[in-house]
CSV table of C-alpha atoms and ligand atoms in Angstrom, one decimal:
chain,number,residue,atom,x,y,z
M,1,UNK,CA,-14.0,-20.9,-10.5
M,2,UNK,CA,-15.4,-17.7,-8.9
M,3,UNK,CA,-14.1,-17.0,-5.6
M,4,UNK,CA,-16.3,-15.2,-2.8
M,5,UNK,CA,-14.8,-12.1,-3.6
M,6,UNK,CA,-15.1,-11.9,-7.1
M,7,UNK,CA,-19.3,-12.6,-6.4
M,8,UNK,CA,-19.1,-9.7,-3.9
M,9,UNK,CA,-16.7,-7.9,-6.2
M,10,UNK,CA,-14.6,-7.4,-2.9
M,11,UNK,CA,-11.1,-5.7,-4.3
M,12,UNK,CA,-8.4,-8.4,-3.7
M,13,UNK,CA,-5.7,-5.8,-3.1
M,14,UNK,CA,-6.4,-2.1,-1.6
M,15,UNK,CA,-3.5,0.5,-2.0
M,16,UNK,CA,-3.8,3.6,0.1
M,17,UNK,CA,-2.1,6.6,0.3
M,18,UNK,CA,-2.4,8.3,3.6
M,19,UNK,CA,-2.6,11.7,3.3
M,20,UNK,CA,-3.4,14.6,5.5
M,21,UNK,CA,-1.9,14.5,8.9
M,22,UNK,CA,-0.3,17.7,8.5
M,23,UNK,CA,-3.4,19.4,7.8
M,24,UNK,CA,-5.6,17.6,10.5
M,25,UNK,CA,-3.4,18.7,12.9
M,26,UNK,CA,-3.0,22.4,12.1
M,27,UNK,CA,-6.5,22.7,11.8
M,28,UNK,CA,-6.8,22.4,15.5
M,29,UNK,CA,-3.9,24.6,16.0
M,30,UNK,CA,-1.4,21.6,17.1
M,31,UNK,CA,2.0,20.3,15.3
M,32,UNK,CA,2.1,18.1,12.5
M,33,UNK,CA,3.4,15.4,14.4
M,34,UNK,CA,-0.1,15.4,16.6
M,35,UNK,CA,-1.6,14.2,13.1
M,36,UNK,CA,0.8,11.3,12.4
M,37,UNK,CA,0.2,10.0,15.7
M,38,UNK,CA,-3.5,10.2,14.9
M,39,UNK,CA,-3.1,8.8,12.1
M,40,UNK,CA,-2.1,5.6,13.5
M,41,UNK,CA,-5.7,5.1,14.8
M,42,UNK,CA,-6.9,5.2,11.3
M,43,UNK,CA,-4.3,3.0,10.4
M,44,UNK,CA,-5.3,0.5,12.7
M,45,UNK,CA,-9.1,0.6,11.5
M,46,UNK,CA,-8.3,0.7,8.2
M,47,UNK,CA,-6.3,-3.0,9.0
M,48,UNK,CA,-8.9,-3.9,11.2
M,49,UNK,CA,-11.7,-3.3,8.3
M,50,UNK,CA,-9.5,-5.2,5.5
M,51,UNK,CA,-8.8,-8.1,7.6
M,52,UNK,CA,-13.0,-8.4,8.2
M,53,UNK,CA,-13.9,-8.0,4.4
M,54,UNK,CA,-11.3,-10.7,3.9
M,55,UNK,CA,-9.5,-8.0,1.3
M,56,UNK,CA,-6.2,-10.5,0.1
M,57,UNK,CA,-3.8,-7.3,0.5
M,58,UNK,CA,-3.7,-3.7,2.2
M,59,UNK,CA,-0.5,-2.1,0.6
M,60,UNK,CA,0.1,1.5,2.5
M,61,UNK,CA,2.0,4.4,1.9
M,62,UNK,CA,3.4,5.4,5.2
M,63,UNK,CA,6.8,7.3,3.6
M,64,UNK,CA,8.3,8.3,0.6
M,65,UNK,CA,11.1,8.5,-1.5
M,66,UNK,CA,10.9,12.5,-1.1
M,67,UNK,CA,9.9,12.6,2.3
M,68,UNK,CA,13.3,13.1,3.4
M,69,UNK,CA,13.3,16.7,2.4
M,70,UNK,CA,10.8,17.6,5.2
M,71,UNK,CA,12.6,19.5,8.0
M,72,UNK,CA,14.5,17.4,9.8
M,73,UNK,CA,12.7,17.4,13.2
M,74,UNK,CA,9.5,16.1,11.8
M,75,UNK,CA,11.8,13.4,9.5
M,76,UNK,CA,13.2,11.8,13.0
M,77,UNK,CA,9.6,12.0,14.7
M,78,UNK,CA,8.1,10.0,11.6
M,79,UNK,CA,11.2,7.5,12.4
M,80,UNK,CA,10.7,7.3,15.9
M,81,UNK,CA,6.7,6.9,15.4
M,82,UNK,CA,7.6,4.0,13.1
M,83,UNK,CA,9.6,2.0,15.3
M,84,UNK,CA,7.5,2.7,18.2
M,85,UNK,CA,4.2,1.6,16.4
M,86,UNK,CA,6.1,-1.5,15.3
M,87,UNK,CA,7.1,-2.2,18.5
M,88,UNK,CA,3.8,-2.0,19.9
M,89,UNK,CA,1.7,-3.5,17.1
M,90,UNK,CA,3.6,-6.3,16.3
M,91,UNK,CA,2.1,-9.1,18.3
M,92,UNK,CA,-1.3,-8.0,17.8
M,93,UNK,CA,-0.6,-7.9,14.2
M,94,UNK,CA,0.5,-11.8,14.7
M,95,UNK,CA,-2.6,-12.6,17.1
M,96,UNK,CA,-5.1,-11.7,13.7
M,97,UNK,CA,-3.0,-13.3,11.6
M,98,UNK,CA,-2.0,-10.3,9.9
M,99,UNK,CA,1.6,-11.2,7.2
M,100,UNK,CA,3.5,-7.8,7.5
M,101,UNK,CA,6.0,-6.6,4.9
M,102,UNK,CA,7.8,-3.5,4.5
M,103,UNK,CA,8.6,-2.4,1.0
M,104,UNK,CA,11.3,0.2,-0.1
M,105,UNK,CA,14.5,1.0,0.3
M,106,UNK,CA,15.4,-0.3,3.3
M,107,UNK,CA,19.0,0.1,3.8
M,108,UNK,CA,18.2,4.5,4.0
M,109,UNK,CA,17.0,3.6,7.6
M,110,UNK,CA,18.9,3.5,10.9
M,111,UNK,CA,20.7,0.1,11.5
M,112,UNK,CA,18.1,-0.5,14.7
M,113,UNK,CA,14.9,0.4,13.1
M,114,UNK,CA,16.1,-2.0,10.0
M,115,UNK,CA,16.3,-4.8,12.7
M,116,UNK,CA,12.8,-3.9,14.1
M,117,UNK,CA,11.3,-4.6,10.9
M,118,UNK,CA,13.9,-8.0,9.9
M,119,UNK,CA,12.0,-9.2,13.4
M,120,UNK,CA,8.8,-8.2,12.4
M,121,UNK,CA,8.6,-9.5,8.8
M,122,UNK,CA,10.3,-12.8,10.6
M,123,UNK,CA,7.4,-12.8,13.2
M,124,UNK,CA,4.5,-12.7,11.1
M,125,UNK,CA,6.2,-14.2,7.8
M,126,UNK,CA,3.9,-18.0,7.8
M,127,UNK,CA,1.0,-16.2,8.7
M,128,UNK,CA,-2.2,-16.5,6.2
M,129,UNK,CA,-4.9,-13.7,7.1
M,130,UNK,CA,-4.5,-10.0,5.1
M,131,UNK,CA,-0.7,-9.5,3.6
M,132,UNK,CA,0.2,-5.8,5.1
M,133,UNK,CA,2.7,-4.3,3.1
M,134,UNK,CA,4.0,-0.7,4.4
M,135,UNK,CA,5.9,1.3,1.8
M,136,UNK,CA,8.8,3.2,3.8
M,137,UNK,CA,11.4,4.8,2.2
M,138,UNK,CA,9.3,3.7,-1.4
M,139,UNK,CA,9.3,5.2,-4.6
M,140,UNK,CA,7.4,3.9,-7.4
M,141,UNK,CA,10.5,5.2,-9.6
M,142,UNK,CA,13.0,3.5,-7.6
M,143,UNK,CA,11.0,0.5,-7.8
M,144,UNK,CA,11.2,0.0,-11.1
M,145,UNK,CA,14.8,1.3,-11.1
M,146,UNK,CA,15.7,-1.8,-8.5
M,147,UNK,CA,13.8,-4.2,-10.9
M,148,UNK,CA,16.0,-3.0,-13.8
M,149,UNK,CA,19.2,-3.4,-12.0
M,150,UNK,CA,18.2,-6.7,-10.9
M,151,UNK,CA,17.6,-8.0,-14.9
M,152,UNK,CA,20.7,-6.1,-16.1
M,153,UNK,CA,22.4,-8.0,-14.0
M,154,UNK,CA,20.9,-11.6,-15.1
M,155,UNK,CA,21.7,-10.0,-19.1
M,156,UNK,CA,25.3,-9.2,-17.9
M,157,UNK,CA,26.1,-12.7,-16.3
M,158,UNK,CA,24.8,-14.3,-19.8
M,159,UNK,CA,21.9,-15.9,-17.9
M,160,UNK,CA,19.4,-13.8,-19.8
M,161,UNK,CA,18.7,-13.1,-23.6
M,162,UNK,CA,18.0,-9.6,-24.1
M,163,UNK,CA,15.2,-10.4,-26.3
M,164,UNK,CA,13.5,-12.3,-23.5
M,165,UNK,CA,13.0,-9.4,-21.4
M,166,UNK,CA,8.9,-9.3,-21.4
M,167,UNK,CA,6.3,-8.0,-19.1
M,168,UNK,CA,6.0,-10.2,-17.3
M,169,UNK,CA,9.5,-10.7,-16.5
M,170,UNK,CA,10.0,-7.0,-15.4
M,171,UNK,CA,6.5,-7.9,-13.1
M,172,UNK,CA,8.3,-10.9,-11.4
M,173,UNK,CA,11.4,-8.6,-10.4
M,174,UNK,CA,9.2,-5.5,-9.3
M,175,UNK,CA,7.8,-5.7,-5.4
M,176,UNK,CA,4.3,-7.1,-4.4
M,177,UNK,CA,4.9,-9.6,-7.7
M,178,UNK,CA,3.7,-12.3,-5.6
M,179,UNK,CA,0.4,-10.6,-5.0
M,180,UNK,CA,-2.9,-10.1,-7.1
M,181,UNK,CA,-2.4,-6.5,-9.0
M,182,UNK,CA,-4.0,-3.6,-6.7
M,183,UNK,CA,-7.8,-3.3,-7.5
M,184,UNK,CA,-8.5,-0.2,-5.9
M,185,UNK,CA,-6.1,2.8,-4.5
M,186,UNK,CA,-7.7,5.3,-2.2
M,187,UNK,CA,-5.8,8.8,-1.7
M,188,UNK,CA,-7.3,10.9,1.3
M,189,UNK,CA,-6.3,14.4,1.7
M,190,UNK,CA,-7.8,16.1,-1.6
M,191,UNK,CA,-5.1,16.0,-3.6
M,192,UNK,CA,-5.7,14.1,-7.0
M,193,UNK,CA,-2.2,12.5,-7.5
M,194,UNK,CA,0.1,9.4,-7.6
M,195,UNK,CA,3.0,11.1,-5.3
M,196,UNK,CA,5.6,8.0,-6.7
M,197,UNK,CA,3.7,5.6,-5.4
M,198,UNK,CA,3.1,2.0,-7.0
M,199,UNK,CA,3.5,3.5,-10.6
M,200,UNK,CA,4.3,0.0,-12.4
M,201,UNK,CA,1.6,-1.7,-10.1
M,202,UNK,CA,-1.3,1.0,-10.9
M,203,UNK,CA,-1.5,0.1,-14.5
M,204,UNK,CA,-5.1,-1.3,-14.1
M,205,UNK,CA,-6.5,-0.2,-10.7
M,206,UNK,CA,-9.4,2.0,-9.9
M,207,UNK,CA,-8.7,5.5,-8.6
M,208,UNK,CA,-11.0,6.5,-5.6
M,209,UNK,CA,-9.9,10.0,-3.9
M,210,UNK,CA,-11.6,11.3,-1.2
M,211,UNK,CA,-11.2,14.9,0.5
M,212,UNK,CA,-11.8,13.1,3.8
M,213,UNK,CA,-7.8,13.7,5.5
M,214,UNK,CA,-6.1,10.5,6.8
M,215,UNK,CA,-7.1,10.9,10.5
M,216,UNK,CA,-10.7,10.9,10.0
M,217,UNK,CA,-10.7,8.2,7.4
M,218,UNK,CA,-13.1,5.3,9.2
M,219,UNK,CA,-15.0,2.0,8.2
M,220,UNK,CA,-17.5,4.1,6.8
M,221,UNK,CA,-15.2,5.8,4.7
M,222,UNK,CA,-13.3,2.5,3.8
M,223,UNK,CA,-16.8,1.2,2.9
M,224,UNK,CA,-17.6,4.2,0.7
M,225,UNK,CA,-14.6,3.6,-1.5
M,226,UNK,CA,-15.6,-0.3,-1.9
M,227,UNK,CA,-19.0,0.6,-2.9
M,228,UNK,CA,-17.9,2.8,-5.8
M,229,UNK,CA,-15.3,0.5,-6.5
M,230,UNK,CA,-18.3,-2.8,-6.8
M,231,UNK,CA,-20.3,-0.4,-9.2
M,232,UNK,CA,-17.2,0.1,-11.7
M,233,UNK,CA,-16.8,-1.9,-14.7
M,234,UNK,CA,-13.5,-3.2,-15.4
M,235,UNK,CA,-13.2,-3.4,-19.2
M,236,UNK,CA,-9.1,-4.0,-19.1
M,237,UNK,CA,-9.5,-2.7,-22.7
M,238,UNK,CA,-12.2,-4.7,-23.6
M,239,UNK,CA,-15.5,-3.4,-24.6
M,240,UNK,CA,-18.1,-3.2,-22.5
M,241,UNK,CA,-20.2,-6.1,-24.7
M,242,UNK,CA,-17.3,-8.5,-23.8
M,243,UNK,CA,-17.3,-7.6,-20.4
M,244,UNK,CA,-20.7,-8.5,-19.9
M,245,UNK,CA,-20.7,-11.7,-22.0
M,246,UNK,CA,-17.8,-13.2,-20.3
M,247,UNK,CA,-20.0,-12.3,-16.6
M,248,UNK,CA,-23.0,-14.2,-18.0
M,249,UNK,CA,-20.7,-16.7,-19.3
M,250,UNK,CA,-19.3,-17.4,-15.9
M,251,UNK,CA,-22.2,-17.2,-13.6
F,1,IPE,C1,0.8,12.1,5.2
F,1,IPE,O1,0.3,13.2,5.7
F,1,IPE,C2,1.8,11.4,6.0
F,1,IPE,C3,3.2,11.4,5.5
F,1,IPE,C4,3.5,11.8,4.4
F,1,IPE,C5,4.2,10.7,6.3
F,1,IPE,P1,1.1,14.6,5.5
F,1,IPE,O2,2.1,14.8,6.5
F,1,IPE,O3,1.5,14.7,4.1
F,1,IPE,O4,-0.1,15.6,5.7
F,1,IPE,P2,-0.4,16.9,4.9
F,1,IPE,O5,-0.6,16.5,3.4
F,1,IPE,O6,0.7,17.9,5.0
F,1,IPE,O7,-1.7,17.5,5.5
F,2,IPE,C1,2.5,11.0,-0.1
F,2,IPE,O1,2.1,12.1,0.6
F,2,IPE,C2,3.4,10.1,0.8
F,2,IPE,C3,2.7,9.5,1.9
F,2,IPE,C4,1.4,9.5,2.2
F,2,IPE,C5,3.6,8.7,2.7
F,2,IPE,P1,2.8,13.5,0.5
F,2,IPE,O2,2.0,14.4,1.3
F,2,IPE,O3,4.3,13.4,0.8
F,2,IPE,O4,2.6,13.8,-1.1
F,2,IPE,P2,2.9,15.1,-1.9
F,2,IPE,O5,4.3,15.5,-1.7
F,2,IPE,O6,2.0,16.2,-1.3
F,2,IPE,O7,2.6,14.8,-3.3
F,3,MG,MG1,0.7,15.4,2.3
């Protein structure tokens, strides 16, 4: 059966990497931090956008693995702006509907703003509009390093063969497993790169990067992206001949 998305070749999950803050705000002569807090507009219109096109999942990058090593001041500012915007976002996130999950390593955080998110995630968890997963303290590489910890251990208790280990096993213990694979990932900022995000989860999706930087990323931009993205063909190492029988085929 085709679903309404696949007619309107709507991308079921939508990655984005967030990039550009920094730049934004020293453009207009202001600290970095005055771009991170802009950046939470865009956030909240990116969200708003997803949730209308009915897009399945919106996985963003909000901070990474490395982005400890910025100086400290603007680390604890990017903290403090994360448990602030939870704070304040939280119920209206739950009013649309809107599942949240936080992916990454968690336990790296501060014992209160780990609790923020427990009630957050606990809040919104039965909810069935757009699954909103923010990856904080996420690393593509440490993702698939937690997956292979969590099958060695399975081997080492005797309750897994070795030779069983397939794909899609090492999918099932890698995060977002429960979600459709990401269609599209959108980088703003210029930069033409994966920065450890979803490596594992990337295999197949389209790349859309856009010089726009993160604060003045908008619907129209958003809408942009999912244009290119309906005029791609997605082969998934078929030919293009097969790919067009199997549409005729199906409609
Ligand atoms: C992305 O914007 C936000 C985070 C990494 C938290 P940047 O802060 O990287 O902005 P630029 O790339 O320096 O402009
Ligand atoms: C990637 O942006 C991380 C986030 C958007 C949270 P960075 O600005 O940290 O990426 P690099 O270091 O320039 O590759
Ligand atoms: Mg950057």
């Amino acid at each position: 059966m085709i679903t309404l998305n696949q007619q309107t070749k709507i991308p079921q999950h939508v990655a984005i990497i967030m990039d550009g803050n920094g730049r934004w705000a020293q453009a207009r002569g202001k600290h970095r931090v005055f771009g991170h807090k802009h950046g939470v507009k865009s956030l909240r219109k990116a969200i708003a956008f997803a949730s209308e096109k009915r897009i399945q999942a919106l996985t963003i990058f909000a901070f990474s693995s490395e982005n400890w090593q910025r100086p400290a001041q603007e680390v604890n500012m990017l903290m403090e702006l994360f448990f602030t915007v939870l704070g304040s976002e939280i119920k209206k996130l739950h009013k649309h509907n809107i599942k949240l999950k936080i992916i990454g390593e968690l336990t790296g955080f501060s014992t209160r703003l780990q609790k923020k998110v427990f009630e957050a995630e606990k809040m919104t968890e039965d909810n069935t509009g757009l699954v909103l997963n923010v990856a904080a303290n996420y690393g593509g590489r440490w993702d698939i390093t937690q997956a292979t910890k969590k099958i060695a251990k399975l081997v080492a208790a005797g309750e897994l063969d070795c030779n069983d280990i397939d794909e899609e096993l090492v999918s099932k213990a890698i995060t977002l497993h429960k979600l459709p694979a990401v269609d599209l990932m959108i980088r703003t900022g210029g930069d033409h790169r994966i920065s450890n995000f979803l490596l594992w989860q990337l295999a197949y999706a389209e790349l859309y990067f856009t010089d726009v930087l993160w604060p003045d990323f908008d619907a129209l931009s958003f809408q942009h992206a999912l244009d290119l993205f309906s005029g791609k063909e997605r082969r998934f190492g078929q030919t293009s001949e097969q790919v067009s029988l199997k549409n005729t085929e199906s409609n």
